[in-house]
Short mmCIF file of C-alpha atoms in Angstrom, two decimals:
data_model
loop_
_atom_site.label_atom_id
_atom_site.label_comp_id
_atom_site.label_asym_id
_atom_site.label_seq_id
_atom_site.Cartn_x
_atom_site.Cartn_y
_atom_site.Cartn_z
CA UNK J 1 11.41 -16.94 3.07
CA UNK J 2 10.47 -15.10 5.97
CA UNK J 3 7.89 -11.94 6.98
CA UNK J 4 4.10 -10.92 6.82
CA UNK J 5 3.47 -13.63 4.05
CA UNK J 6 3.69 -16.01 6.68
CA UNK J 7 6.47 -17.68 4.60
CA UNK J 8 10.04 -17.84 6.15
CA UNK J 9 -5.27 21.41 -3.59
CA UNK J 10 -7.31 19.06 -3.58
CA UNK J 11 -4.63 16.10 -3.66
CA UNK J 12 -6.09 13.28 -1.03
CA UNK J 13 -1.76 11.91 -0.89
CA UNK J 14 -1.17 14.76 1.19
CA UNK J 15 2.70 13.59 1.23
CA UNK J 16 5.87 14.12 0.06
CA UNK J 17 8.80 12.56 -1.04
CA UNK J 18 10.89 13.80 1.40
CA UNK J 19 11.98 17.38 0.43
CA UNK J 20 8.13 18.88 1.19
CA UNK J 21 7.50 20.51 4.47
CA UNK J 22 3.95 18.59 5.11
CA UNK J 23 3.42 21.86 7.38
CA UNK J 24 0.25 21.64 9.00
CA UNK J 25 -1.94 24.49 7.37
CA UNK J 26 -3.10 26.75 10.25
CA UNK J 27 -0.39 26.06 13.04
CA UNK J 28 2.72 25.81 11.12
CA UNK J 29 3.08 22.40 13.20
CA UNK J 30 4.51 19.43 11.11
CA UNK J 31 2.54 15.76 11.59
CA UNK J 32 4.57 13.21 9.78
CA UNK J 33 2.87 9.83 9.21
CA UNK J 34 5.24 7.10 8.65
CA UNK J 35 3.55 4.18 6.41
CA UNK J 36 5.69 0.62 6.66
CA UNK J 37 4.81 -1.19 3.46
CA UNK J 38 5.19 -3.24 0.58
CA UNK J 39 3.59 -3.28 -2.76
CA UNK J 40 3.20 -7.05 -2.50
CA UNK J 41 1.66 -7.44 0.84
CA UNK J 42 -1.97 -8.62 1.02
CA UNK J 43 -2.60 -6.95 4.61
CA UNK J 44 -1.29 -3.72 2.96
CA UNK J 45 -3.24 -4.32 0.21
CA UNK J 46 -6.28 -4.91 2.45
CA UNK J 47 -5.45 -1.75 4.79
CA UNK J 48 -5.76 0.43 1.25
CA UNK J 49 -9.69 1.52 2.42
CA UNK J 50 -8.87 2.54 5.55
CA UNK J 51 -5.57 4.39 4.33
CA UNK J 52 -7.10 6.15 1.72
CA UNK J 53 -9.67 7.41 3.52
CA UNK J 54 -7.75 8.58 6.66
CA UNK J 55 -5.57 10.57 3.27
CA UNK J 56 -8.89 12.33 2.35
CA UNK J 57 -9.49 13.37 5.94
CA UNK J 58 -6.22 14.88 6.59
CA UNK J 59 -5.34 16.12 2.97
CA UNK J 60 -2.92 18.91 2.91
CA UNK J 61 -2.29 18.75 6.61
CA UNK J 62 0.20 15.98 7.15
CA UNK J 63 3.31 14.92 5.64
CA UNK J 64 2.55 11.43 4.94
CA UNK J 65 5.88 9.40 3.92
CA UNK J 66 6.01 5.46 2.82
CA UNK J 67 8.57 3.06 3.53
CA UNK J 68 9.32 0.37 1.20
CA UNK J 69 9.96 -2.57 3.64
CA UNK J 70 10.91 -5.00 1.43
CA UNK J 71 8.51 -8.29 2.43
CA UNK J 72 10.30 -10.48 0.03
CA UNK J 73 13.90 -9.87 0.21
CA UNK J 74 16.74 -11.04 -1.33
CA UNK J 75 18.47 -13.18 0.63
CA UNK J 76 15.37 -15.66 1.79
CA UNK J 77 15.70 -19.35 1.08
CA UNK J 78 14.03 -20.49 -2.28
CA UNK J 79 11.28 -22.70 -1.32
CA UNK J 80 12.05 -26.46 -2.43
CA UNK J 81 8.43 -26.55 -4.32
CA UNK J 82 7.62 -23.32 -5.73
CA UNK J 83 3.90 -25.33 -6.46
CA UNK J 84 3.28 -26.26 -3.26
CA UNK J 85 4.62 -22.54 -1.62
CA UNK J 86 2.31 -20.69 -4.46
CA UNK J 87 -1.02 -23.09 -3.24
CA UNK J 88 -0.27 -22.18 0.14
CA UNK J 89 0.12 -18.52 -0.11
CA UNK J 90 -2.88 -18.37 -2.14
CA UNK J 91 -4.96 -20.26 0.90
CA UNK J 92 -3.54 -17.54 2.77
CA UNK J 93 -4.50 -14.57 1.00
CA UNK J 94 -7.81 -16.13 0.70
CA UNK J 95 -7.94 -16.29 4.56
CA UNK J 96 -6.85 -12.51 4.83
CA UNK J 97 -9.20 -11.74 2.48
CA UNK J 98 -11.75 -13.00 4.42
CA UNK J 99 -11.41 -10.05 7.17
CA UNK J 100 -10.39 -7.35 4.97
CA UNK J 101 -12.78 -8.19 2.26
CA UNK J 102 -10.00 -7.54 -0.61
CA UNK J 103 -10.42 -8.54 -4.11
CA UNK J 104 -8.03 -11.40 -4.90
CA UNK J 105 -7.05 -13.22 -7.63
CA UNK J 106 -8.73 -16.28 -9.24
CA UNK J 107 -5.29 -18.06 -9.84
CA UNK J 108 -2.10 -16.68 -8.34
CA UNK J 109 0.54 -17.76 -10.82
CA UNK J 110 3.40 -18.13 -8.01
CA UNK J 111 4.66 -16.23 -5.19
CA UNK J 112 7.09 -13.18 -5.52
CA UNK J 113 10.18 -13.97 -5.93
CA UNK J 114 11.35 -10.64 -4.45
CA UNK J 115 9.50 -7.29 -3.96
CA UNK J 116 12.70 -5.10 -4.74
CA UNK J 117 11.91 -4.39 -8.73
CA UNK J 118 8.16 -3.04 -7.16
CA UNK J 119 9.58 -1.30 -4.16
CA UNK J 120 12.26 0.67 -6.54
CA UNK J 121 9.68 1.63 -9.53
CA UNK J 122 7.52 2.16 -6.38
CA UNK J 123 9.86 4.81 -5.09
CA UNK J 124 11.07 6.13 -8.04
CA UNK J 125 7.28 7.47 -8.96
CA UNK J 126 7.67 9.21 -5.89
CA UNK J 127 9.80 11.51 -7.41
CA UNK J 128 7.48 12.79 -9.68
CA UNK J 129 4.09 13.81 -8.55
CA UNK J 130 2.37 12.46 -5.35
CA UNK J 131 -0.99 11.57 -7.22
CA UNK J 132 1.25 9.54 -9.85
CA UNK J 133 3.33 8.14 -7.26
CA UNK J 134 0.02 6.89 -5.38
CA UNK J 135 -1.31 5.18 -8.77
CA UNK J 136 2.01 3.63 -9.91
CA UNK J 137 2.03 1.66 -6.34
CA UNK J 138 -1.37 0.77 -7.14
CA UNK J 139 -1.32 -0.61 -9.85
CA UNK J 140 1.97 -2.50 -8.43
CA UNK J 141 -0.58 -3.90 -5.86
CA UNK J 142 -3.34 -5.02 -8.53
CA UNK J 143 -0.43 -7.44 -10.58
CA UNK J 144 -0.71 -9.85 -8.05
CA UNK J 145 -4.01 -9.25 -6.10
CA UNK J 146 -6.06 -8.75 -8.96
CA UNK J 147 -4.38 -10.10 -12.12
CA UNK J 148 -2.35 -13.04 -9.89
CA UNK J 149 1.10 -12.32 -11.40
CA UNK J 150 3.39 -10.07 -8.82
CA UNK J 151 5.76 -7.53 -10.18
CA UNK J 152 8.69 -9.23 -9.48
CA UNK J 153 10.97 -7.94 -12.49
CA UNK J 154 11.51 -4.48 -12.95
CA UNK J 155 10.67 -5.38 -16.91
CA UNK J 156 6.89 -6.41 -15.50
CA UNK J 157 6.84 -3.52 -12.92
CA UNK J 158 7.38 -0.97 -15.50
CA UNK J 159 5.40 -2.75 -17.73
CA UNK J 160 1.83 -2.88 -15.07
CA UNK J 161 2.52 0.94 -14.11
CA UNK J 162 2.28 2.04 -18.64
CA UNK J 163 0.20 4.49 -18.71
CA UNK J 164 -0.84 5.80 -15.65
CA UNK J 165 -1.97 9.30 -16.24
CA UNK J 166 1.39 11.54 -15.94
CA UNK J 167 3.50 9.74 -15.53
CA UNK J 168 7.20 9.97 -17.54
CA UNK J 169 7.92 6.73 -18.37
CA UNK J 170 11.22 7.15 -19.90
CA UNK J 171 12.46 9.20 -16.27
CA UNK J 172 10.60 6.34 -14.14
CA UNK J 173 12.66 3.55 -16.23
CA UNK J 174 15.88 5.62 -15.41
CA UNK J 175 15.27 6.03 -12.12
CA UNK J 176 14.30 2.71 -11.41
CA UNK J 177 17.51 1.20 -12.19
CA UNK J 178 19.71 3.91 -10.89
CA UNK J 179 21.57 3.87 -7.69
CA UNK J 180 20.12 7.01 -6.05
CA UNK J 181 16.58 4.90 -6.11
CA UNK J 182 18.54 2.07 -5.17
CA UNK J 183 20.16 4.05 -1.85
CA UNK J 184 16.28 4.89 -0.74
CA UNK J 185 14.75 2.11 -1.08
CA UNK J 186 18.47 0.81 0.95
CA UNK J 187 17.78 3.27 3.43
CA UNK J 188 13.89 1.83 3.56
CA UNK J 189 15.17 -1.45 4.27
CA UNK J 190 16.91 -0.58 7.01
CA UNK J 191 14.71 1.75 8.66
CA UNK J 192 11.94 -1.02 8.91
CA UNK J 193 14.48 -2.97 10.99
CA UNK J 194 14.68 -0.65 13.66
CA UNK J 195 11.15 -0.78 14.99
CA UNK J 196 10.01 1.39 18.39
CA UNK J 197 9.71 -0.61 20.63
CA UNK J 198 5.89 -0.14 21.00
CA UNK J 199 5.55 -2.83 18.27
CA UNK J 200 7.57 -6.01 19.63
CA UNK J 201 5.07 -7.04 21.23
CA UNK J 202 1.24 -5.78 19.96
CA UNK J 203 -1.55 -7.82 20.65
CA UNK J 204 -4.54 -7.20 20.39
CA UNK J 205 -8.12 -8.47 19.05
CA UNK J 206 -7.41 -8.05 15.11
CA UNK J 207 -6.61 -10.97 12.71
CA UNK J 208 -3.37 -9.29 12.19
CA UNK J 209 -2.47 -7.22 15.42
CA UNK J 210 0.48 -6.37 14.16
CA UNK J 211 3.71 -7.22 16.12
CA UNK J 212 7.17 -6.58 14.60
CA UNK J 213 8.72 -9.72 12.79
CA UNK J 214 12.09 -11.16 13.99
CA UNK J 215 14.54 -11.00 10.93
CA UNK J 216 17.18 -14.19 10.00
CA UNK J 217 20.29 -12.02 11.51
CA UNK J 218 17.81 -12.24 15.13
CA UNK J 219 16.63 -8.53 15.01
CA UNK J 220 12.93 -7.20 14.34
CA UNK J 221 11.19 -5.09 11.60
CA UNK J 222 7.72 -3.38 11.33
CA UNK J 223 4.89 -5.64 10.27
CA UNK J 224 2.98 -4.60 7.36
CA UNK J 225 1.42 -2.54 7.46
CA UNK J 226 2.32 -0.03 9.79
CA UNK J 227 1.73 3.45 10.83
CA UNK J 228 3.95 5.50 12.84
CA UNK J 229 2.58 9.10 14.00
CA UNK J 230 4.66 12.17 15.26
CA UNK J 231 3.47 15.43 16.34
CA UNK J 232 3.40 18.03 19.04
CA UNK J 233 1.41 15.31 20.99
CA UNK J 234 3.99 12.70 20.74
CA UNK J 235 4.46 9.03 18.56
CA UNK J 236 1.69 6.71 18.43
CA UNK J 237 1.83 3.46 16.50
CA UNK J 238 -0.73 1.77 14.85
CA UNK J 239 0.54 -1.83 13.39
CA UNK J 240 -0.88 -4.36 11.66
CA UNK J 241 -4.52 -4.48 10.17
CA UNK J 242 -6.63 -2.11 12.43
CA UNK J 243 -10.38 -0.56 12.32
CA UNK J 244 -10.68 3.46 10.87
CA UNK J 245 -11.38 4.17 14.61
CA UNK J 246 -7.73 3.00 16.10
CA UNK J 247 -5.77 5.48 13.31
CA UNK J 248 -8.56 8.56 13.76
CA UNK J 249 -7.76 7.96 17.52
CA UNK J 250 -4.04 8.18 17.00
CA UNK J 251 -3.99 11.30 15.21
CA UNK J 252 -5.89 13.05 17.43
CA UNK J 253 -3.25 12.45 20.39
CA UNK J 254 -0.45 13.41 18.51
CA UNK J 255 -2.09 16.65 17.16
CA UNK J 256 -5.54 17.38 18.73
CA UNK J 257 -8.21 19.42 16.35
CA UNK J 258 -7.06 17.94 13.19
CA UNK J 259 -9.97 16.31 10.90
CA UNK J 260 -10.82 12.64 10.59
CA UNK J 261 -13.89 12.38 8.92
CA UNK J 262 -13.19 10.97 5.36
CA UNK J 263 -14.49 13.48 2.39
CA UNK J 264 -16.67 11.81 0.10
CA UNK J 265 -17.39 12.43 -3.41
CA UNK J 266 -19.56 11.24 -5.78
CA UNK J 267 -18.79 7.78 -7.39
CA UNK J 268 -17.70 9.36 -10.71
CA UNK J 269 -15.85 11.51 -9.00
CA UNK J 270 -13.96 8.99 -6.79
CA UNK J 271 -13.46 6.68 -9.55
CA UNK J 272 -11.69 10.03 -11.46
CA UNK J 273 -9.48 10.39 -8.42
CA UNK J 274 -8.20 7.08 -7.72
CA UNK J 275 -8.27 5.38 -11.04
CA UNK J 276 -9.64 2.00 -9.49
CA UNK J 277 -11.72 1.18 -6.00
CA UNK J 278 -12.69 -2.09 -4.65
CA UNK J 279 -15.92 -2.70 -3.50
CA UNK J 280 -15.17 -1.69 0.66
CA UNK J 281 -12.91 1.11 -0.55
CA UNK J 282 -16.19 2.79 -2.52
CA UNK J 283 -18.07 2.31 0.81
CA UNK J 284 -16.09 4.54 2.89
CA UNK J 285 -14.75 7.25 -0.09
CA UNK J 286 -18.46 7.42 -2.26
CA UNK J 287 -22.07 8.66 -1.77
CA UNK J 288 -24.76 8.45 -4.50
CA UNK J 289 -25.34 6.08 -7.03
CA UNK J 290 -23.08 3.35 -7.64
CA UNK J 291 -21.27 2.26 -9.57
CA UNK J 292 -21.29 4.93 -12.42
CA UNK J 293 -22.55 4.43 -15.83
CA UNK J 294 -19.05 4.02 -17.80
CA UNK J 295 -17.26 2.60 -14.75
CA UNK J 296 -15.25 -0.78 -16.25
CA UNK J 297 -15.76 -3.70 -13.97
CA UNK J 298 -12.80 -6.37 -13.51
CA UNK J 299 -14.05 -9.51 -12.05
CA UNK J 300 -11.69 -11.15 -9.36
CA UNK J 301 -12.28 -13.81 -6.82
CA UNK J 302 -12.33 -11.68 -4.00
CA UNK J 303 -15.12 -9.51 -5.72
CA UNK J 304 -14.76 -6.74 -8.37
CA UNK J 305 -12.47 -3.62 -8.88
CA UNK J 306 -13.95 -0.98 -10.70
CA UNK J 307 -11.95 0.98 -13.12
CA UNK J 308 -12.21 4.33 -14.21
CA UNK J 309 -13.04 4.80 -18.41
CA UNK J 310 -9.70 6.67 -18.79
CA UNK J 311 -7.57 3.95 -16.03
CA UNK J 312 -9.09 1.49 -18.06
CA UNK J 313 -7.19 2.33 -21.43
CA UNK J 314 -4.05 1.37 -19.92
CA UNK J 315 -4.66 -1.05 -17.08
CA UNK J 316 -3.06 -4.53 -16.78
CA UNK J 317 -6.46 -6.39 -16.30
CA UNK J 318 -7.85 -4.51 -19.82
CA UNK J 319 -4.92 -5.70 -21.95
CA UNK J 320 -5.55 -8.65 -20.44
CA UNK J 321 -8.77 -9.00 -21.62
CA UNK J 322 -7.87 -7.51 -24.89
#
């Protein structure tokens, strides 16, 4: 197994699917940010402060499009112990958790055996509503970083995205398994492995600076995560796990004036609009009082996500519990 593992209105998404124009409101001049990811990756999953915040700051004025990268792919070797490959990855998302601060979970029941079912319900959400498609790859995130069993199966990635407020399950299901999902999330794949060549060789001082992975056939794809920027200003790149600071920085050179100061609401208010936070994610989207009074708190190793009442109904870690 190979890649980032280290094994072998008033809508924050500010995105489309890919048929929006993501026009920038008082120029008319588009800024596309490209987001290389994966719904199992623990740096992605770490990155998810920064990312959401950065959405709240440019909300409305960017088309902001994700890229399903595919982390654990099809073709990678089984590991010869699956026990000894599941202790190690969990050391390891313990380490990365250490610098992004990330809940984790207590046990992790084994590593994914392939992030295609996630990536496909992942993209499939996408043609629904933004909002919906940013909680269904949430929640996607939150099997294995919070409840410590990845969505590996299209059965259990449908199954931890039941529920989400608007969602139509019965057209997510269908999607999911058809081939024009199939074809994007194809076409995903294979944009990831053509990297600019800005990337092949980042360094820098982070944990995770971010330089593109070599592939088994001897090419390269983006590491996760990664953000590409284009504009009238040019492309900047921003890979790997960086500080608010390096992606404010890029957006103002590829489109000088737009706004980077995150908008913050409330905590009941937050909690309403993203369905679950993490501790370092409510630092940088909430002011007031925290956390509020009916907020449902979910325990984790890493320390807690907090759910909102109505999120909690339907959540994975609830049912759990129930």
């Amino acid at each position: 197994m190979t890649g980032d593992s280290g094994i072998g209105s008033d809508r924050d998404s500010g995105y489309g699917s890919g048929s929006g124009s993501g026009l920038e409101a008082d120029t008319g001049t588009e800024v596309e940010i490209v987001e290389y990811t994966d719904p199992l990756c623990p740096w992605a999953w770490g990155s998810e402060p920064v990312f959401r915040a950065l959405r709240t700051a440019l909300a409305g004025r960017v088309r902001w499009r994700r890229v399903y990268c595919i982390l654990f792919d099809l073709d990678d070797d089984p590991a010869p112990d699956p026990a000894a490959e599941t202790a190690w990855y969990a050391r390891y998302v313990e380490d990365i958790g250490r610098h992004t601060r990330a809940p984790r979970a207590a046990r992790l029941s084994r590593v994914a055996a392939s992030s295609w079912p996630a990536s496909l319900v992942a993209k499939a959400a996408e043609l629904q509503a933004p909002d919906v498609a940013d909680r269904v790859l949430r929640r996607l995130r939150e099997t294995v970083f919070v409840l410590g069993e990845p969505a590996d199966t299209l059965e259990s990635a449908l199954d931890a995205v039941a529920g989400v407020p608007g969602l139509d399950a019965g057209r997510l299901a269908a999607d999911a398994a058809g081939t024009a999902v199939r074809d994007l999330v194809r076409a995903d794949h294979a944009e990831a492995r053509r990297p600019v060549p800005e990337v092949l060789s980042a360094q820098g001082d982070s944990p995770h600076p971010g330089a593109a992975r070599e592939t088994p056939d001897g090419g390269h794809r983006y590491a996760l995560p990664t953000l590409l920027l284009r504009g009238p200003g040019g492309r900047r790149v921003v890979p790997g796990w960086q500080p608010y600071e390096a992606y404010a920085t890029a957006v103002g050179a590829v489109r000088p004036g737009l706004p980077t100061v995150p908008q913050l609401r409330s905590g009941a208010a937050a909690l309403a609009r993203y369905g679950t936070l993490t501790e370092p994610e409510r630092a940088v989207l909430t002011r007031g009082a925290w956390p509020p009074p009916d907020a449902v708190r979910v325990a984790t190793a890493g320390g807690p996500l907090w759910l909102d009442p109505a999120e909690a109904v339907s959540h994975p870690a609830t049912r759990q519990v129930s």
